mmCIF file of C-alpha atoms in Angstrom:
data_model
loop_
_atom_site.group_PDB
_atom_site.id
_atom_site.type_symbol
_atom_site.label_atom_id
_atom_site.label_comp_id
_atom_site.label_asym_id
_atom_site.label_seq_id
_atom_site.Cartn_x
_atom_site.Cartn_y
_atom_site.Cartn_z
ATOM 1 C CA UNK A 1 96.657 93.011 90.089
ATOM 2 C CA UNK A 2 98.158 91.468 87.003
ATOM 3 C CA UNK A 3 100.736 88.827 86.370
ATOM 4 C CA UNK A 4 104.307 88.597 87.510
ATOM 5 C CA UNK A 5 106.117 88.328 84.214
ATOM 6 C CA UNK A 6 108.835 85.946 85.363
ATOM 7 C CA UNK A 7 107.889 83.661 88.230
ATOM 8 C CA UNK A 8 104.211 84.101 89.026
ATOM 9 C CA UNK A 9 101.148 83.687 86.881
ATOM 10 C CA UNK A 10 98.085 85.892 87.098
ATOM 11 C CA UNK A 11 95.143 83.498 86.917
ATOM 12 C CA UNK A 12 92.991 85.705 84.667
ATOM 13 C CA UNK A 13 95.534 87.272 82.280
ATOM 14 C CA UNK A 14 95.448 90.758 80.758
ATOM 15 C CA UNK A 15 93.151 90.319 77.771
ATOM 16 C CA UNK A 16 90.213 92.613 76.975
ATOM 17 C CA UNK A 17 87.967 90.216 78.900
ATOM 18 C CA UNK A 18 90.337 90.255 81.871
ATOM 19 C CA UNK A 19 90.472 94.057 81.809
ATOM 20 C CA UNK A 20 86.665 94.234 81.816
ATOM 21 C CA UNK A 21 86.677 91.820 84.745
ATOM 22 C CA UNK A 22 89.003 94.151 86.679
ATOM 23 C CA UNK A 23 86.654 97.081 86.079
ATOM 24 C CA UNK A 24 83.808 95.100 87.592
ATOM 25 C CA UNK A 25 86.008 93.869 90.434
ATOM 26 C CA UNK A 26 86.979 97.438 91.289
ATOM 27 C CA UNK A 27 83.339 98.541 91.316
ATOM 28 C CA UNK A 28 82.347 95.646 93.600
ATOM 29 C CA UNK A 29 85.095 96.053 96.184
ATOM 30 C CA UNK A 30 85.919 99.763 96.061
ATOM 31 C CA UNK A 31 83.303 100.995 98.575
ATOM 32 C CA UNK A 32 84.659 98.794 101.377
ATOM 33 C CA UNK A 33 88.307 99.378 100.418
ATOM 34 C CA UNK A 34 87.797 103.120 100.209
ATOM 35 C CA UNK A 35 86.199 103.244 103.660
ATOM 36 C CA UNK A 36 88.990 101.170 105.174
ATOM 37 C CA UNK A 37 91.791 103.236 103.632
ATOM 38 C CA UNK A 38 90.068 106.447 104.678
ATOM 39 C CA UNK A 39 89.999 105.199 108.270
ATOM 40 C CA UNK A 40 93.693 104.289 108.067
ATOM 41 C CA UNK A 41 94.755 107.510 106.295
ATOM 42 C CA UNK A 42 95.696 109.549 109.373
ATOM 43 C CA UNK A 43 99.080 111.118 108.674
ATOM 44 C CA UNK A 44 99.284 109.643 105.169
ATOM 45 C CA UNK A 45 97.840 112.583 103.291
ATOM 46 C CA UNK A 46 100.390 114.322 101.074
ATOM 47 C CA UNK A 47 102.383 111.097 101.261
ATOM 48 C CA UNK A 48 104.558 109.208 98.775
ATOM 49 C CA UNK A 49 102.407 106.246 97.764
ATOM 50 C CA UNK A 50 103.097 103.080 95.747
ATOM 51 C CA UNK A 51 100.239 100.945 94.390
ATOM 52 C CA UNK A 52 101.544 97.391 94.008
ATOM 53 C CA UNK A 53 100.044 95.345 91.180
ATOM 54 C CA UNK A 54 98.041 98.339 90.010
ATOM 55 C CA UNK A 55 96.586 96.697 86.894
ATOM 56 C CA UNK A 56 94.859 99.294 84.685
ATOM 57 C CA UNK A 57 94.833 101.803 87.536
ATOM 58 C CA UNK A 58 91.538 101.381 89.372
ATOM 59 C CA UNK A 59 93.124 101.079 92.822
ATOM 60 C CA UNK A 60 95.593 103.842 91.966
ATOM 61 C CA UNK A 61 92.752 106.226 91.230
ATOM 62 C CA UNK A 62 91.104 105.274 94.519
ATOM 63 C CA UNK A 63 94.316 105.961 96.445
ATOM 64 C CA UNK A 64 94.647 109.319 94.721
ATOM 65 C CA UNK A 65 91.073 110.275 95.591
ATOM 66 C CA UNK A 66 91.357 109.266 99.253
ATOM 67 C CA UNK A 67 94.885 110.405 100.064
ATOM 68 C CA UNK A 68 95.650 113.247 97.639
ATOM 69 C CA UNK A 69 99.281 112.061 97.815
ATOM 70 C CA UNK A 70 102.331 114.128 97.019
ATOM 71 C CA UNK A 71 103.448 111.358 94.658
ATOM 72 C CA UNK A 72 101.633 108.271 93.409
ATOM 73 C CA UNK A 73 103.329 105.416 91.565
ATOM 74 C CA UNK A 74 101.507 102.398 90.145
ATOM 75 C CA UNK A 75 103.529 99.268 89.368
ATOM 76 C CA UNK A 76 102.399 96.282 87.320
ATOM 77 C CA UNK A 77 104.095 93.538 85.295
ATOM 78 C CA UNK A 78 101.677 93.911 82.371
ATOM 79 C CA UNK A 79 102.704 96.513 79.745
ATOM 80 C CA UNK A 80 99.140 96.440 78.454
ATOM 81 C CA UNK A 81 97.675 97.354 81.822
ATOM 82 C CA UNK A 82 100.274 100.035 82.442
ATOM 83 C CA UNK A 83 99.446 101.673 79.097
ATOM 84 C CA UNK A 84 95.760 101.620 79.999
ATOM 85 C CA UNK A 85 96.475 103.152 83.415
ATOM 86 C CA UNK A 86 98.525 105.962 81.880
ATOM 87 C CA UNK A 87 95.736 106.767 79.440
ATOM 88 C CA UNK A 88 93.046 106.722 82.117
ATOM 89 C CA UNK A 89 94.836 108.649 84.859
ATOM 90 C CA UNK A 90 96.968 111.668 84.004
ATOM 91 C CA UNK A 91 99.629 113.238 86.219
ATOM 92 C CA UNK A 92 100.472 113.441 89.049
ATOM 93 C CA UNK A 93 100.097 109.651 89.015
ATOM 94 C CA UNK A 94 102.902 107.715 87.317
ATOM 95 C CA UNK A 95 102.926 104.109 86.138
ATOM 96 C CA UNK A 96 105.791 101.739 85.408
ATOM 97 C CA UNK A 97 106.077 98.188 84.142
ATOM 98 C CA UNK A 98 107.751 96.324 86.982
ATOM 99 C CA UNK A 99 107.832 92.881 88.591
ATOM 100 C CA UNK A 100 106.846 93.771 92.152
ATOM 101 C CA UNK A 101 108.560 90.692 93.580
ATOM 102 C CA UNK A 102 111.916 92.317 92.740
ATOM 103 C CA UNK A 103 113.493 95.464 94.223
ATOM 104 C CA UNK A 104 111.106 98.355 93.637
ATOM 105 C CA UNK A 105 112.214 101.332 91.517
ATOM 106 C CA UNK A 106 111.524 103.811 94.327
ATOM 107 C CA UNK A 107 112.422 103.859 98.025
ATOM 108 C CA UNK A 108 111.299 105.819 101.066
ATOM 109 C CA UNK A 109 107.586 105.384 100.384
ATOM 110 C CA UNK A 110 105.231 106.554 103.114
ATOM 111 C CA UNK A 111 102.614 104.015 102.045
ATOM 112 C CA UNK A 112 102.526 100.883 99.938
ATOM 113 C CA UNK A 113 99.186 99.268 99.123
ATOM 114 C CA UNK A 114 98.063 95.998 97.573
ATOM 115 C CA UNK A 115 94.706 94.316 97.086
ATOM 116 C CA UNK A 116 94.274 90.829 95.582
ATOM 117 C CA UNK A 117 97.977 90.642 94.726
ATOM 118 C CA UNK A 118 99.524 88.223 97.218
ATOM 119 C CA UNK A 119 96.934 85.617 96.216
ATOM 120 C CA UNK A 120 98.731 85.378 92.857
ATOM 121 C CA UNK A 121 102.271 85.125 94.234
ATOM 122 C CA UNK A 122 103.927 81.832 95.044
ATOM 123 C CA UNK A 123 105.909 83.272 97.971
ATOM 124 C CA UNK A 124 104.006 86.054 99.756
ATOM 125 C CA UNK A 125 106.589 86.279 102.552
ATOM 126 C CA UNK A 126 109.389 86.998 100.073
ATOM 127 C CA UNK A 127 107.301 89.739 98.448
ATOM 128 C CA UNK A 128 106.631 91.336 101.837
ATOM 129 C CA UNK A 129 110.379 91.420 102.460
ATOM 130 C CA UNK A 130 111.008 93.137 99.126
ATOM 131 C CA UNK A 131 108.390 95.773 99.883
ATOM 132 C CA UNK A 132 109.868 96.452 103.315
ATOM 133 C CA UNK A 133 112.998 97.769 101.633
ATOM 134 C CA UNK A 134 110.920 100.307 99.680
ATOM 135 C CA UNK A 135 109.287 101.843 102.774
ATOM 136 C CA UNK A 136 110.705 104.740 104.728
ATOM 137 C CA UNK A 137 111.325 104.333 108.439
ATOM 138 C CA UNK A 138 107.847 104.284 109.960
ATOM 139 C CA UNK A 139 106.286 103.741 106.533
ATOM 140 C CA UNK A 140 103.160 101.607 106.173
ATOM 141 C CA UNK A 141 101.973 98.718 104.040
ATOM 142 C CA UNK A 142 98.227 98.166 103.734
ATOM 143 C CA UNK A 143 97.103 94.736 102.513
ATOM 144 C CA UNK A 144 93.672 93.397 101.549
ATOM 145 C CA UNK A 145 93.350 89.718 100.638
ATOM 146 C CA UNK A 146 90.599 87.109 100.655
ATOM 147 C CA UNK A 147 90.454 84.738 103.596
ATOM 148 C CA UNK A 148 87.281 82.939 102.560
ATOM 149 C CA UNK A 149 84.456 83.166 100.039
ATOM 150 C CA UNK A 150 81.130 81.698 101.165
ATOM 151 C CA UNK A 151 78.031 81.026 99.089
ATOM 152 C CA UNK A 152 74.917 78.938 99.620
ATOM 153 C CA UNK A 153 74.523 78.167 95.916
ATOM 154 C CA UNK A 154 76.302 74.868 95.099
ATOM 155 C CA UNK A 155 77.504 76.050 91.680
ATOM 156 C CA UNK A 156 79.144 79.105 93.210
ATOM 157 C CA UNK A 157 80.804 76.904 95.818
ATOM 158 C CA UNK A 158 82.060 74.564 93.085
ATOM 159 C CA UNK A 159 83.401 77.508 91.118
ATOM 160 C CA UNK A 160 85.463 78.611 94.130
ATOM 161 C CA UNK A 161 86.783 75.063 94.561
ATOM 162 C CA UNK A 162 87.977 75.004 90.951
ATOM 163 C CA UNK A 163 89.645 78.409 91.166
ATOM 164 C CA UNK A 164 91.407 77.313 94.362
ATOM 165 C CA UNK A 165 92.658 74.179 92.610
ATOM 166 C CA UNK A 166 93.875 76.162 89.605
ATOM 167 C CA UNK A 167 95.803 78.571 91.794
ATOM 168 C CA UNK A 168 97.221 75.781 93.937
ATOM 169 C CA UNK A 169 98.689 74.242 90.777
ATOM 170 C CA UNK A 170 100.702 77.443 90.381
ATOM 171 C CA UNK A 171 101.734 77.482 94.081
ATOM 172 C CA UNK A 172 99.218 80.216 94.837
ATOM 173 C CA UNK A 173 96.360 80.440 97.314
ATOM 174 C CA UNK A 174 92.835 81.731 96.783
ATOM 175 C CA UNK A 175 92.507 82.007 100.569
ATOM 176 C CA UNK A 176 95.903 83.609 101.072
ATOM 177 C CA UNK A 177 94.491 85.857 103.820
ATOM 178 C CA UNK A 178 94.682 82.871 106.160
ATOM 179 C CA UNK A 179 98.454 82.718 105.684
ATOM 180 C CA UNK A 180 99.363 86.361 106.073
ATOM 181 C CA UNK A 181 99.734 86.693 109.843
ATOM 182 C CA UNK A 182 102.402 83.985 109.800
ATOM 183 C CA UNK A 183 104.001 85.357 106.632
ATOM 184 C CA UNK A 184 104.233 88.897 108.012
ATOM 185 C CA UNK A 185 105.517 87.570 111.338
ATOM 186 C CA UNK A 186 108.468 86.016 109.511
ATOM 187 C CA UNK A 187 109.515 89.371 108.021
ATOM 188 C CA UNK A 188 110.922 92.616 109.375
ATOM 189 C CA UNK A 189 107.524 94.308 109.296
ATOM 190 C CA UNK A 190 105.724 95.127 112.532
ATOM 191 C CA UNK A 191 102.046 94.183 112.448
ATOM 192 C CA UNK A 192 100.081 97.169 113.718
ATOM 193 C CA UNK A 193 96.667 95.752 112.878
ATOM 194 C CA UNK A 194 95.372 92.481 111.446
ATOM 195 C CA UNK A 195 91.646 91.925 111.218
ATOM 196 C CA UNK A 196 88.940 90.307 109.145
ATOM 197 C CA UNK A 197 85.947 92.078 107.689
ATOM 198 C CA UNK A 198 82.876 90.293 106.334
ATOM 199 C CA UNK A 199 81.719 91.938 103.126
ATOM 200 C CA UNK A 200 78.287 90.935 101.810
ATOM 201 C CA UNK A 201 78.329 91.114 98.019
ATOM 202 C CA UNK A 202 75.354 90.708 95.662
ATOM 203 C CA UNK A 203 75.582 87.301 94.007
ATOM 204 C CA UNK A 204 74.464 88.833 90.703
ATOM 205 C CA UNK A 205 77.548 91.046 90.517
ATOM 206 C CA UNK A 206 79.847 88.258 91.627
ATOM 207 C CA UNK A 207 78.328 85.943 89.029
ATOM 208 C CA UNK A 208 79.082 88.515 86.325
ATOM 209 C CA UNK A 209 82.702 88.566 87.466
ATOM 210 C CA UNK A 210 82.971 84.807 87.602
ATOM 211 C CA UNK A 211 81.418 84.366 84.160
ATOM 212 C CA UNK A 212 84.172 86.555 82.745
ATOM 213 C CA UNK A 213 86.740 84.447 84.579
ATOM 214 C CA UNK A 214 85.412 81.311 82.887
ATOM 215 C CA UNK A 215 86.177 82.881 79.530
ATOM 216 C CA UNK A 216 89.882 82.945 80.456
ATOM 217 C CA UNK A 217 90.052 79.229 81.324
ATOM 218 C CA UNK A 218 91.864 77.429 78.534
ATOM 219 C CA UNK A 219 91.997 73.828 77.448
ATOM 220 C CA UNK A 220 95.139 73.323 79.521
ATOM 221 C CA UNK A 221 93.192 73.877 82.737
ATOM 222 C CA UNK A 222 90.539 71.392 81.676
ATOM 223 C CA UNK A 223 93.088 68.828 80.461
ATOM 224 C CA UNK A 224 94.965 69.012 83.742
ATOM 225 C CA UNK A 225 91.861 67.886 85.552
ATOM 226 C CA UNK A 226 90.925 71.067 87.407
ATOM 227 C CA UNK A 227 87.534 70.816 85.729
ATOM 228 C CA UNK A 228 85.747 69.216 82.778
ATOM 229 C CA UNK A 229 84.391 71.050 79.752
ATOM 230 C CA UNK A 230 80.814 69.963 80.513
ATOM 231 C CA UNK A 231 81.106 71.159 84.103
ATOM 232 C CA UNK A 232 82.442 74.527 82.951
ATOM 233 C CA UNK A 233 79.429 74.857 80.651
ATOM 234 C CA UNK A 234 77.059 73.990 83.505
ATOM 235 C CA UNK A 235 78.718 76.516 85.827
ATOM 236 C CA UNK A 236 78.623 79.181 83.111
ATOM 237 C CA UNK A 237 74.889 78.635 82.598
ATOM 238 C CA UNK A 238 74.200 78.913 86.307
ATOM 239 C CA UNK A 239 76.325 82.053 86.606
ATOM 240 C CA UNK A 240 74.390 83.678 83.762
ATOM 241 C CA UNK A 241 71.133 82.859 85.522
ATOM 242 C CA UNK A 242 72.331 84.358 88.817
ATOM 243 C CA UNK A 243 73.666 87.448 87.025
ATOM 244 C CA UNK A 244 70.239 88.037 85.515
ATOM 245 C CA UNK A 245 68.329 87.354 88.746
ATOM 246 C CA UNK A 246 70.346 86.955 91.931
ATOM 247 C CA UNK A 247 67.379 85.307 93.665
ATOM 248 C CA UNK A 248 68.284 87.226 96.815
ATOM 249 C CA UNK A 249 71.610 85.374 97.054
ATOM 250 C CA UNK A 250 74.751 86.952 98.453
ATOM 251 C CA UNK A 251 78.395 85.984 98.540
ATOM 252 C CA UNK A 252 80.188 86.601 101.809
ATOM 253 C CA UNK A 253 83.817 87.603 101.479
ATOM 254 C CA UNK A 254 85.983 87.332 104.583
ATOM 255 C CA UNK A 255 88.686 89.891 103.874
ATOM 256 C CA UNK A 256 91.980 89.892 105.757
ATOM 257 C CA UNK A 257 93.117 93.471 106.256
ATOM 258 C CA UNK A 258 96.553 94.249 107.610
ATOM 259 C CA UNK A 259 98.462 97.389 108.474
ATOM 260 C CA UNK A 260 102.188 96.754 108.681
ATOM 261 C CA UNK A 261 104.866 99.281 109.629
ATOM 262 C CA UNK A 262 108.575 99.533 109.061
ATOM 263 C CA UNK A 263 110.167 100.154 112.445
ATOM 264 C CA UNK A 264 112.166 103.384 112.800
ATOM 265 C CA UNK A 265 115.891 102.828 113.078
#
């Protein structure tokens, strides 16, 4: 997922560091996402698929591998990420620069998919409504978003507190998964399935991700009071230590997973 160019702000940007972060993020979460999508695939093979907030194309490639769709469109607000996706994944996948909170460029999709996108949007319910209009009758939307991140290490817990505060400043929610049942219930979508899955992730890999995130935090974040420069340095040092030796630590991610359907007319 990258930034909404007009109204929403992607917390981590689309720099080289941010792109490297997304590669690591994809590697960490892909096994569980791939298994879940495979289980949901059913009649979605040879489908028309839209990957919402595709970034540089990691989730798009996964969807192509699992579903072998008839058409596959990745949408992202970052021109830089869309260029990278086009270079990395040749046809039949297509990629377009588009603000996914506005009417999508294609309709009658069999499947729309997003992972870690709604967490960066100020109004998830409004986005769900927009995506409903792009689905065919009976079409599906699959959503994966964080409901909670748990860690025993105090520095990791503090890091999550700071990220939550930063996102809240921009009217976003790190734990947006907690809000999605109510948000979906206020739209035209029918909730077919809504569940949580606990994913145990090696703290070393998560620390590598988080250390890259720290590199994107500017002086504005520190000046606003989300954190202090000394604290950022302390967190960075601890993250480097965990990345080198995870000490047997894990991070538990409670993932909200939803399958929504557009009702046939």
